[in-house]
Coordinates of N, CA, C and O in Angstrom, one line a residue:
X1 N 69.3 75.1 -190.8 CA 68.9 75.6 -189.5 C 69.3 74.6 -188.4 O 68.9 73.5 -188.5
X2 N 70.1 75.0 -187.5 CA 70.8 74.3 -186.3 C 69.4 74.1 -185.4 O 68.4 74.7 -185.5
X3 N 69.7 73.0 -184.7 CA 68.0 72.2 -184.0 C 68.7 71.1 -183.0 O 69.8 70.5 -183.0
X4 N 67.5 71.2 -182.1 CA 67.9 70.1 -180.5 C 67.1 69.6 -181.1 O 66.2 70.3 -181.5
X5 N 67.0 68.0 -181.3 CA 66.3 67.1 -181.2 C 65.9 66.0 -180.3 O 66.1 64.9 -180.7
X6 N 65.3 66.1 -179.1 CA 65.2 65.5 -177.9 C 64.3 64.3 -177.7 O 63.1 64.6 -177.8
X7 N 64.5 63.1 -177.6 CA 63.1 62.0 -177.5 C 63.7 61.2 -176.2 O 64.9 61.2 -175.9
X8 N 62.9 60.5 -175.5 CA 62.7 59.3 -174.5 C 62.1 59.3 -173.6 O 61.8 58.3 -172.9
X9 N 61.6 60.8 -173.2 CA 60.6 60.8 -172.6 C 59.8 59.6 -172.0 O 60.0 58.4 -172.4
X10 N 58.6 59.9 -170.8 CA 57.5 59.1 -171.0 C 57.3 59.3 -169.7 O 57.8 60.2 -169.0
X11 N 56.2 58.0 -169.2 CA 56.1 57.6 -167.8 C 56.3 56.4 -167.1 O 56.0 55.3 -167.5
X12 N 57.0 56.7 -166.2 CA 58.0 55.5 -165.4 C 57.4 55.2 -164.2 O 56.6 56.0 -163.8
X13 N 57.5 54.2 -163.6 CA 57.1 54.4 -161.7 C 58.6 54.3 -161.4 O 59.5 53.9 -162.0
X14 N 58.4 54.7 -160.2 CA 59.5 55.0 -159.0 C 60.4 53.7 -159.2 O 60.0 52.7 -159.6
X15 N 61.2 53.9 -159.0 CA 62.6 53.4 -159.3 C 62.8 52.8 -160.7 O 63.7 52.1 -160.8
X16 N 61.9 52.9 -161.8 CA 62.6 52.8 -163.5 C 63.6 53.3 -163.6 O 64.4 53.7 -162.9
X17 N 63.4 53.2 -164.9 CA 65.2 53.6 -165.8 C 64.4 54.5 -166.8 O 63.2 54.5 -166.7
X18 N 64.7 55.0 -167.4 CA 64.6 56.4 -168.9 C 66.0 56.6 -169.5 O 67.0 56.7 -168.9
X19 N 65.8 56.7 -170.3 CA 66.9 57.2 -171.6 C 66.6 58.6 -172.6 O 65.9 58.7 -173.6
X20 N 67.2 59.3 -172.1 CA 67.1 60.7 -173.0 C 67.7 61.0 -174.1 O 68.7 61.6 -173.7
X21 N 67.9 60.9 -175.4 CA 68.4 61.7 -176.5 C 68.5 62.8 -177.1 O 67.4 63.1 -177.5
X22 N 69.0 63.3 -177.2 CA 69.4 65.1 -177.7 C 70.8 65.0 -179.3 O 72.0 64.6 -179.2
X23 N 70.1 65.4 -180.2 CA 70.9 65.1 -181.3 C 70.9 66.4 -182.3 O 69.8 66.8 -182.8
X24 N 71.9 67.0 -182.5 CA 72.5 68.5 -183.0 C 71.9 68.0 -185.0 O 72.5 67.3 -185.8
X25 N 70.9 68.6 -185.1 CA 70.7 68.8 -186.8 C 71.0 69.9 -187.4 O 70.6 71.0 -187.0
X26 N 71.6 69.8 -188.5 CA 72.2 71.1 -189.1 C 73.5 71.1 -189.1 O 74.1 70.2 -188.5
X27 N 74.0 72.2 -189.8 CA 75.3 72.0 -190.6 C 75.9 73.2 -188.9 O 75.5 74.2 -188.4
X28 N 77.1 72.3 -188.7 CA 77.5 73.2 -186.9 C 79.2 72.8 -187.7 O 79.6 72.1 -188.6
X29 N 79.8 73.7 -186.7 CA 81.2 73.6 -186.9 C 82.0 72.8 -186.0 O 82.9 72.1 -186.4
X30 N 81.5 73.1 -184.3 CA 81.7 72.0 -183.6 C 80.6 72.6 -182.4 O 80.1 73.6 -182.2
X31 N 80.7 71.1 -181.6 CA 79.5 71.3 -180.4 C 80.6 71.3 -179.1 O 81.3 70.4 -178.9
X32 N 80.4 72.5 -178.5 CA 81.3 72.1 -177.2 C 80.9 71.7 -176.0 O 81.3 70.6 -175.7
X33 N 80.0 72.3 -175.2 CA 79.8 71.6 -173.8 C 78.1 71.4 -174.4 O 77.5 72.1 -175.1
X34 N 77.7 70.4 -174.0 CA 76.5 69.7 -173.8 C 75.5 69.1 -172.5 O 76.1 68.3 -171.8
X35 N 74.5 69.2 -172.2 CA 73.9 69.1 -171.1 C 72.3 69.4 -170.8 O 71.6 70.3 -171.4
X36 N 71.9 68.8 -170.1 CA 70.3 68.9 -169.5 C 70.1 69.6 -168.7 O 71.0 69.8 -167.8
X37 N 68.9 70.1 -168.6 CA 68.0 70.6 -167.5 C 66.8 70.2 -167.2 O 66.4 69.3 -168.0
X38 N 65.9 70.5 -166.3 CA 65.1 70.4 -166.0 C 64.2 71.4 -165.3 O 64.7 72.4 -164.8
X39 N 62.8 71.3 -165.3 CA 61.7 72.6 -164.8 C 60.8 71.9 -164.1 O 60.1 71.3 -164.9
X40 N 60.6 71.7 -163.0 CA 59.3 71.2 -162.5 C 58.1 71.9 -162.3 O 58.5 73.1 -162.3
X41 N 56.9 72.0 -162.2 CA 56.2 73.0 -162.4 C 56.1 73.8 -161.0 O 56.0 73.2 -159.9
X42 N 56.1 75.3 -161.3 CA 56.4 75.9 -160.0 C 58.0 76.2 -159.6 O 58.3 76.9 -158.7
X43 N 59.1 75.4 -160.5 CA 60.0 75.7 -160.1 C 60.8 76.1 -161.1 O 60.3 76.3 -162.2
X44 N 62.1 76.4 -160.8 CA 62.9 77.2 -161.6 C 63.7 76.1 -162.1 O 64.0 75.0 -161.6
X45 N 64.1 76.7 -163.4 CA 65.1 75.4 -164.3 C 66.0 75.4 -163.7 O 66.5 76.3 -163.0
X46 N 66.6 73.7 -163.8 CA 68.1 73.8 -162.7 C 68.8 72.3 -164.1 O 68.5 71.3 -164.7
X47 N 70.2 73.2 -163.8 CA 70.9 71.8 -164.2 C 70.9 70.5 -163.5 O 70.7 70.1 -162.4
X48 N 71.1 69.9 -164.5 CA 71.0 68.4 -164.2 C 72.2 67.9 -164.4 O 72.8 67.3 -163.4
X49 N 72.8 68.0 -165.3 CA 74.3 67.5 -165.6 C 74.3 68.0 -166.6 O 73.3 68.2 -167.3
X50 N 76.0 68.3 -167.1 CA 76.8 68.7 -168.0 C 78.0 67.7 -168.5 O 78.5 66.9 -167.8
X51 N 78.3 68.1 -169.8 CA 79.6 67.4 -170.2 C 80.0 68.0 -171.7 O 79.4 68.1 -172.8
X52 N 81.3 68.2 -171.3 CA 82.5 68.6 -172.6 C 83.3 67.4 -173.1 O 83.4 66.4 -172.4
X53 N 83.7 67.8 -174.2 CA 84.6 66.3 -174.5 C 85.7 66.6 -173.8 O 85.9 67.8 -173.4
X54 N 86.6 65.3 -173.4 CA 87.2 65.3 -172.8 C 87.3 65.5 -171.4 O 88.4 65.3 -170.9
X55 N 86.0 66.1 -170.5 CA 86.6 66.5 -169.3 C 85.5 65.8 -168.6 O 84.7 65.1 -169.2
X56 N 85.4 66.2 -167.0 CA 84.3 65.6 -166.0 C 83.2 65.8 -166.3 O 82.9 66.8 -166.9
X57 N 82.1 64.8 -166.0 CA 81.2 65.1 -166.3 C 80.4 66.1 -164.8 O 80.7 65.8 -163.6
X58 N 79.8 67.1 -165.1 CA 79.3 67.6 -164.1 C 77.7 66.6 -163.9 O 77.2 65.9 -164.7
X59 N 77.0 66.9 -162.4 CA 76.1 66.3 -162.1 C 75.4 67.2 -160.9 O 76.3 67.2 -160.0
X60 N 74.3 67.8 -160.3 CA 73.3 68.1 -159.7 C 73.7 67.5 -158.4 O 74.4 66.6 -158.9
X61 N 73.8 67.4 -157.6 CA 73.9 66.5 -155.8 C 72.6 65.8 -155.7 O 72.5 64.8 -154.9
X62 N 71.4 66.2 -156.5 CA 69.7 65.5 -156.4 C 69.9 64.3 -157.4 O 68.9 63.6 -157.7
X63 N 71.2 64.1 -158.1 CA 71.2 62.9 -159.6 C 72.3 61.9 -159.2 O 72.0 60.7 -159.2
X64 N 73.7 62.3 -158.8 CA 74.6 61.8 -158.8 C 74.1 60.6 -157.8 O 73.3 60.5 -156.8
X65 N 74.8 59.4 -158.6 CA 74.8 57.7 -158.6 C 73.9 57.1 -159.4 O 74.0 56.0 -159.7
X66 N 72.7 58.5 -159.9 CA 71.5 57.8 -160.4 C 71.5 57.8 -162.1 O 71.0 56.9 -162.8
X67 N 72.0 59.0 -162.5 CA 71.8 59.5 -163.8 C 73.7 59.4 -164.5 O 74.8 59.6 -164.0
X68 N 73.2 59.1 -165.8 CA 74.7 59.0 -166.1 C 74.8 59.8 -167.9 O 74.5 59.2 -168.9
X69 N 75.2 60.6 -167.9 CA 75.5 61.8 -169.0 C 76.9 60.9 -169.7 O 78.0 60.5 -169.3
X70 N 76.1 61.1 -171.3 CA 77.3 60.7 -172.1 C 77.0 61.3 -173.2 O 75.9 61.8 -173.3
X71 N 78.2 61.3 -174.5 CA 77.3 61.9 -175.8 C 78.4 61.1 -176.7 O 79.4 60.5 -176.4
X72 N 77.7 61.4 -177.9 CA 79.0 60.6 -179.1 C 78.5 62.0 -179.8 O 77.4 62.6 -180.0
X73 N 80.5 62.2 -180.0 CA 80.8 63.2 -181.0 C 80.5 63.2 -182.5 O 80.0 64.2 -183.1
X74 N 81.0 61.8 -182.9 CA 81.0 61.7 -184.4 C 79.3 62.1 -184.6 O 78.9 62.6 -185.7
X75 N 78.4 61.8 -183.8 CA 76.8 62.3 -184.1 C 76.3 63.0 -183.4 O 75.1 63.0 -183.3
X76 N 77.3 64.2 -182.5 CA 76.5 65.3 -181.9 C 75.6 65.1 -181.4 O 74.6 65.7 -181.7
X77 N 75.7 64.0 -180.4 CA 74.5 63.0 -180.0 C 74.3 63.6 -178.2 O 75.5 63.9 -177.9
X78 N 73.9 63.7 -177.8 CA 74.2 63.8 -175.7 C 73.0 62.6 -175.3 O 72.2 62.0 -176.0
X79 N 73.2 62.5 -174.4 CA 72.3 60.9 -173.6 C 72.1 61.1 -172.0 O 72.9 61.4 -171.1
X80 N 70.8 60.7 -171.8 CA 70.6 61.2 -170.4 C 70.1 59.6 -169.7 O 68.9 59.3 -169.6
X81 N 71.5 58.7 -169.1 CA 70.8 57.5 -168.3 C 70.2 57.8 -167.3 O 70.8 58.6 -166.5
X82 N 69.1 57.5 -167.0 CA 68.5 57.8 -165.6 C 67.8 56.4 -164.8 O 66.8 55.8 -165.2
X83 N 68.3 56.2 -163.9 CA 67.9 55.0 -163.1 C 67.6 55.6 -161.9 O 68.0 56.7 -161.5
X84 N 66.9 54.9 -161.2 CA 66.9 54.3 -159.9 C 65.4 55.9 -159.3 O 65.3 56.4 -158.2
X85 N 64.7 56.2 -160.6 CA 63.9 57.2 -160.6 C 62.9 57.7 -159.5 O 62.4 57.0 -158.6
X86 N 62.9 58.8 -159.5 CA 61.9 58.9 -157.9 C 61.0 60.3 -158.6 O 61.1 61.1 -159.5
X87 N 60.1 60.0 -157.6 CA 58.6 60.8 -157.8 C 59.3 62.8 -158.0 O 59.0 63.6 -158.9
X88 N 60.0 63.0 -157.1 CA 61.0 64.5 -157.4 C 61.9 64.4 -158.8 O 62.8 65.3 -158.9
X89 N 61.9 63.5 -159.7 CA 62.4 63.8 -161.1 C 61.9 63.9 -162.1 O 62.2 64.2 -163.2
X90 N 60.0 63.7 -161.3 CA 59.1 64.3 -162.5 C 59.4 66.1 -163.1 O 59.6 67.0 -162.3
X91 N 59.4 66.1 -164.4 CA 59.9 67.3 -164.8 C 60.1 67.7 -166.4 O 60.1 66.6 -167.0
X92 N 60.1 68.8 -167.0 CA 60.3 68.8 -168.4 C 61.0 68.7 -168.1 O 61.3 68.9 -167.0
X93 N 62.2 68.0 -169.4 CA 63.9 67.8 -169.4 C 64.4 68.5 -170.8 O 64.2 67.9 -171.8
X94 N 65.0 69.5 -170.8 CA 65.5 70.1 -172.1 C 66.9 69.9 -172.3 O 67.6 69.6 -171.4
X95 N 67.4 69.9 -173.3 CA 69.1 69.3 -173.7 C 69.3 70.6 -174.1 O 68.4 71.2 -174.8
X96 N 70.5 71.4 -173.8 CA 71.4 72.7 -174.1 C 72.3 72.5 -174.8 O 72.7 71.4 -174.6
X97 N 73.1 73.1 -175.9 CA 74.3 72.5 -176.5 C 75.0 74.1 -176.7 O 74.2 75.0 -176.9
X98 N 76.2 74.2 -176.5 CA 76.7 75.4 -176.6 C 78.0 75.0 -178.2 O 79.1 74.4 -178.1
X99 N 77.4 75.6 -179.4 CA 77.5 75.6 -180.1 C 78.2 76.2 -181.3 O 77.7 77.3 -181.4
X100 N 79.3 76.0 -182.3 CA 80.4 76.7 -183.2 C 79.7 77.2 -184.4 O 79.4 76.2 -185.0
X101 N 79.4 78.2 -184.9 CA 79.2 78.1 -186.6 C 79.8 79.1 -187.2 O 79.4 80.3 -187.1
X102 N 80.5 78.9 -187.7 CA 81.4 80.2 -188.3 C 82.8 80.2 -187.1 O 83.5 79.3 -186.6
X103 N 82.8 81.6 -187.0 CA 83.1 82.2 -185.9 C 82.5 82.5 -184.9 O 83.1 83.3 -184.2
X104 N 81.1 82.2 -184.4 CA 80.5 82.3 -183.2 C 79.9 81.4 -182.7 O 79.6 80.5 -183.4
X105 N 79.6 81.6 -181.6 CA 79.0 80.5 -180.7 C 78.0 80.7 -180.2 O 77.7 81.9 -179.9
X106 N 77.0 79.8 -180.0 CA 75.5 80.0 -180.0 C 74.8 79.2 -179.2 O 75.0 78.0 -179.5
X107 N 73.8 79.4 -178.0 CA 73.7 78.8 -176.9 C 71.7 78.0 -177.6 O 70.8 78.6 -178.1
X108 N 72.0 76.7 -177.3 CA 70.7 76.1 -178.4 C 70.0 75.5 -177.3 O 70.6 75.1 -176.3
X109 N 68.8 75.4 -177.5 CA 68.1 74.4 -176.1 C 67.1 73.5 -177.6 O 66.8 73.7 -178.8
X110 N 66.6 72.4 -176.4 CA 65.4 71.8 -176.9 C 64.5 72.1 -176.7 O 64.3 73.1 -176.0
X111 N 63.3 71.1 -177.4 CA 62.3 71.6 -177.4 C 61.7 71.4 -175.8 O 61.1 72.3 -175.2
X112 N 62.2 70.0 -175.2 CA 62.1 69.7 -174.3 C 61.1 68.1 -174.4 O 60.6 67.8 -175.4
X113 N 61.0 67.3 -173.0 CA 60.6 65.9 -173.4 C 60.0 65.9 -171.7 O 60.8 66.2 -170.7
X114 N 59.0 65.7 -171.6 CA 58.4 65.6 -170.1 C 58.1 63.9 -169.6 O 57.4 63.0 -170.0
X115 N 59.0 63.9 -168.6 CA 59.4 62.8 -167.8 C 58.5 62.9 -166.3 O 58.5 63.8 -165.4
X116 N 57.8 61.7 -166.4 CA 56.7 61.4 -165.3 C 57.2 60.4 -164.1 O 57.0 59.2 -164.1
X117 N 57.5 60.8 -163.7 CA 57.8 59.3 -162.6 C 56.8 59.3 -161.1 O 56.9 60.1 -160.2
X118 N 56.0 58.4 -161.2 CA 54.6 58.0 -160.3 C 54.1 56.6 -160.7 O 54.3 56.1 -161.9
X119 N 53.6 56.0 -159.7 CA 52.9 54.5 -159.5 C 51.2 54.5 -159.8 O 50.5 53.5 -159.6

């Protein structure tokens, strides 16, 4: 059974750093675009950033300079740097993986990891 495994969570104050992981378990054929979200309470899920192998990483206009999206393929791994944190990034954070098995493709989320940022 194919699974998001998401940890790094926690609580930060205003301007910390956080490190997010999201790691593909189960037998997959290949992982193609990979990426986060987020839900604040009250609000609607919104991307945070995206990334495919080989191409740009996409990024939110509320993250860019601050957060930095990477993943390693050989471990179907995605990674969420997040620096320079502010009180508006408190939020659940879920990892998406758009995913190969067989011949089909299969849209996977996490469980999710709730990120506090307050003094």
């Amino acid at each position: 059974q194919v699974q998001l495994v998401e940890s790094g969570g926690g609580l930060v104050q205003p301007g910390g750093s956080l490190r997010l992981s999201c790691a593909v378990s189960g037998s997959v054929s290949r992982v193609n675009g990979m990426g986060w979200y987020r839900q604040a309470p009250g609000k609607e899920r919104e991307l945070v950033a995206s990334i495919i192998s080989g191409g740009t990483p996409y990024y939110a206009d509320s993250v860019k300079g601050r957060f930095t999206i990477s993943r390693d393929n050989a471990k179907n791994t995605v990674f969420l740097q997040m620096n320079s944190l502010k009180p508006e990034d408190t939020a659940v954070y879920y990892c998406n993986a758009d995913i190969a098995i067989m011949t089909w493709t299969y849209d996977y989320w996490g469980q999710g990891t709730q990120v506090t940022v307050s003094s």
